[in-house]
Phi, psi and omega in degrees: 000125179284354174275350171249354166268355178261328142336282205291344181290325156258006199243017171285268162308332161315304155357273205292358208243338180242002135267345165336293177300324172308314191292313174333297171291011198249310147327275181284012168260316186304323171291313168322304185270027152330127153101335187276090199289038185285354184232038160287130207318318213264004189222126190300137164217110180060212179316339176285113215253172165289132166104038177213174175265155197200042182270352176295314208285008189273356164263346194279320203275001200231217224353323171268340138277012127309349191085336191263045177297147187252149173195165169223133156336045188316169180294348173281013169093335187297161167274159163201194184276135191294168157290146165329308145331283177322297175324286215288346178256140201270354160304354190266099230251137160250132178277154186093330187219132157228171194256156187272146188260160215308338184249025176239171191241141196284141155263177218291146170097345149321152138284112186241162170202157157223155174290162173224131189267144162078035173272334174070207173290352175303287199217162181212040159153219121225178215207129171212196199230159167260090205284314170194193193203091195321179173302289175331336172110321183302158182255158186239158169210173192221121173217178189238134169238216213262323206220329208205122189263149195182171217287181178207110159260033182273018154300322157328101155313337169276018193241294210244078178331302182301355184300134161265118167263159184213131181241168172280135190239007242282338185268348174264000000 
C-alpha cells in the first residue's frame, strides 16, 4: 500500500527529529541541577535512603523529567532506575536506550558509564549525562557526587576508556 510507505516516509524524521530535542532536554535538564545537593550521599532522595550513592538516580530522575525514562526489570520483577553498572553494561537491555558502538561518538543528552570493582552494595560504577562534547572531541558530563551534582570528566574515553555511552531512542 503506498499511504503507508508515504506515511512512514515522512514521519521518520519527525522520530528522529523529536528525540534530537529529547536529548537536548536531557542535557539541559542535567545542567540545570549544576550546584545542587539533592542527590547528595548524606541525603534521603525518592526511594534512595540516606547515606548512599546516588548518581544512577540523579540520571534515572533527570532522564525522566526530560521526557526519556529509563527502567529495568528487578530481580523483584518490579522496574526502577538501572544501576550504574547496568548503564556501563552493554548486554543490559534498557528500554529506550541503546548503547553506541566503539565508533560513534557521544552527544549532549547521552548517558555515559562505567563500572567500578569493590564497591560491594554501596556502588557498582558511575553514571552521568552527557552536556557536550568539545571541538577536540572531549566529552564534558553532569554527574551527581558525593555532596553536589557538578561537571564530570570521566567521562572522556581518554580518561576513563571503559565508558558506555547510551543514547535515547525512545520515539523511533
Amino acid at each position: 500500500d503506498s499511504g503507508s510507505v508515504a506515511w512512514e516516509s515522512w514521519r521518520m524524521p519527525l522520530l528522529a527529529q523529536n528525540n534530537e530535542q529529547t536529548r537536548a532536554n536531557v542535557a539541559a535538564t542535567a545542567e540545570k541541577y549544576n550546584g545542587s545537593t539533592d542527590w547528595g550521599y548524606s541525603k534521603q532522595k525518592g526511594a534512595f535512603a540516606c547515606n548512599t550513592n546516588k548518581c544512577n538516580a540523579f540520571v534515572g530522575d533527570v532522564t525522566k523529567e526530560a521526557g526519556a525514562p529509563a527502567s529495568v526489570k528487578g530481580s523483584d520483577g518490579k522496574s526502577r532506575y538501572p544501576l550504574a553498572a547496568e548503564w556501563a553494561d552493554k548486554n543490559t537491555k534498557i528500554d529506550n536506550w541503546r548503547a553506541l558502538g566503539k565508533n560513534e561518538t557521544p552527544q549532549p543528552g547521552d548517558v555515559a558509564a562505567y563500572k567500578l570493582s569493590g564497591g560491594g552494595a554501596s556502588y557498582s560504577g558511575h553514571s552521568g549525562i552527557v552536556t557536550s562534547v568539545d571541538a577536540n572531541g572531549v566529552v564534558h558530563g553532569m554527574a551527581a557526587h558525593e555532596n553536589v551534582v557538578g561537571p564530570d570528566n570521566k567521562f572522556d574515553r581518554s580518561v576513563t576508556p571503559t565508558v558506555v555511552y547510551r543514547r535515547y531512542t525512545g520515539d523511533e
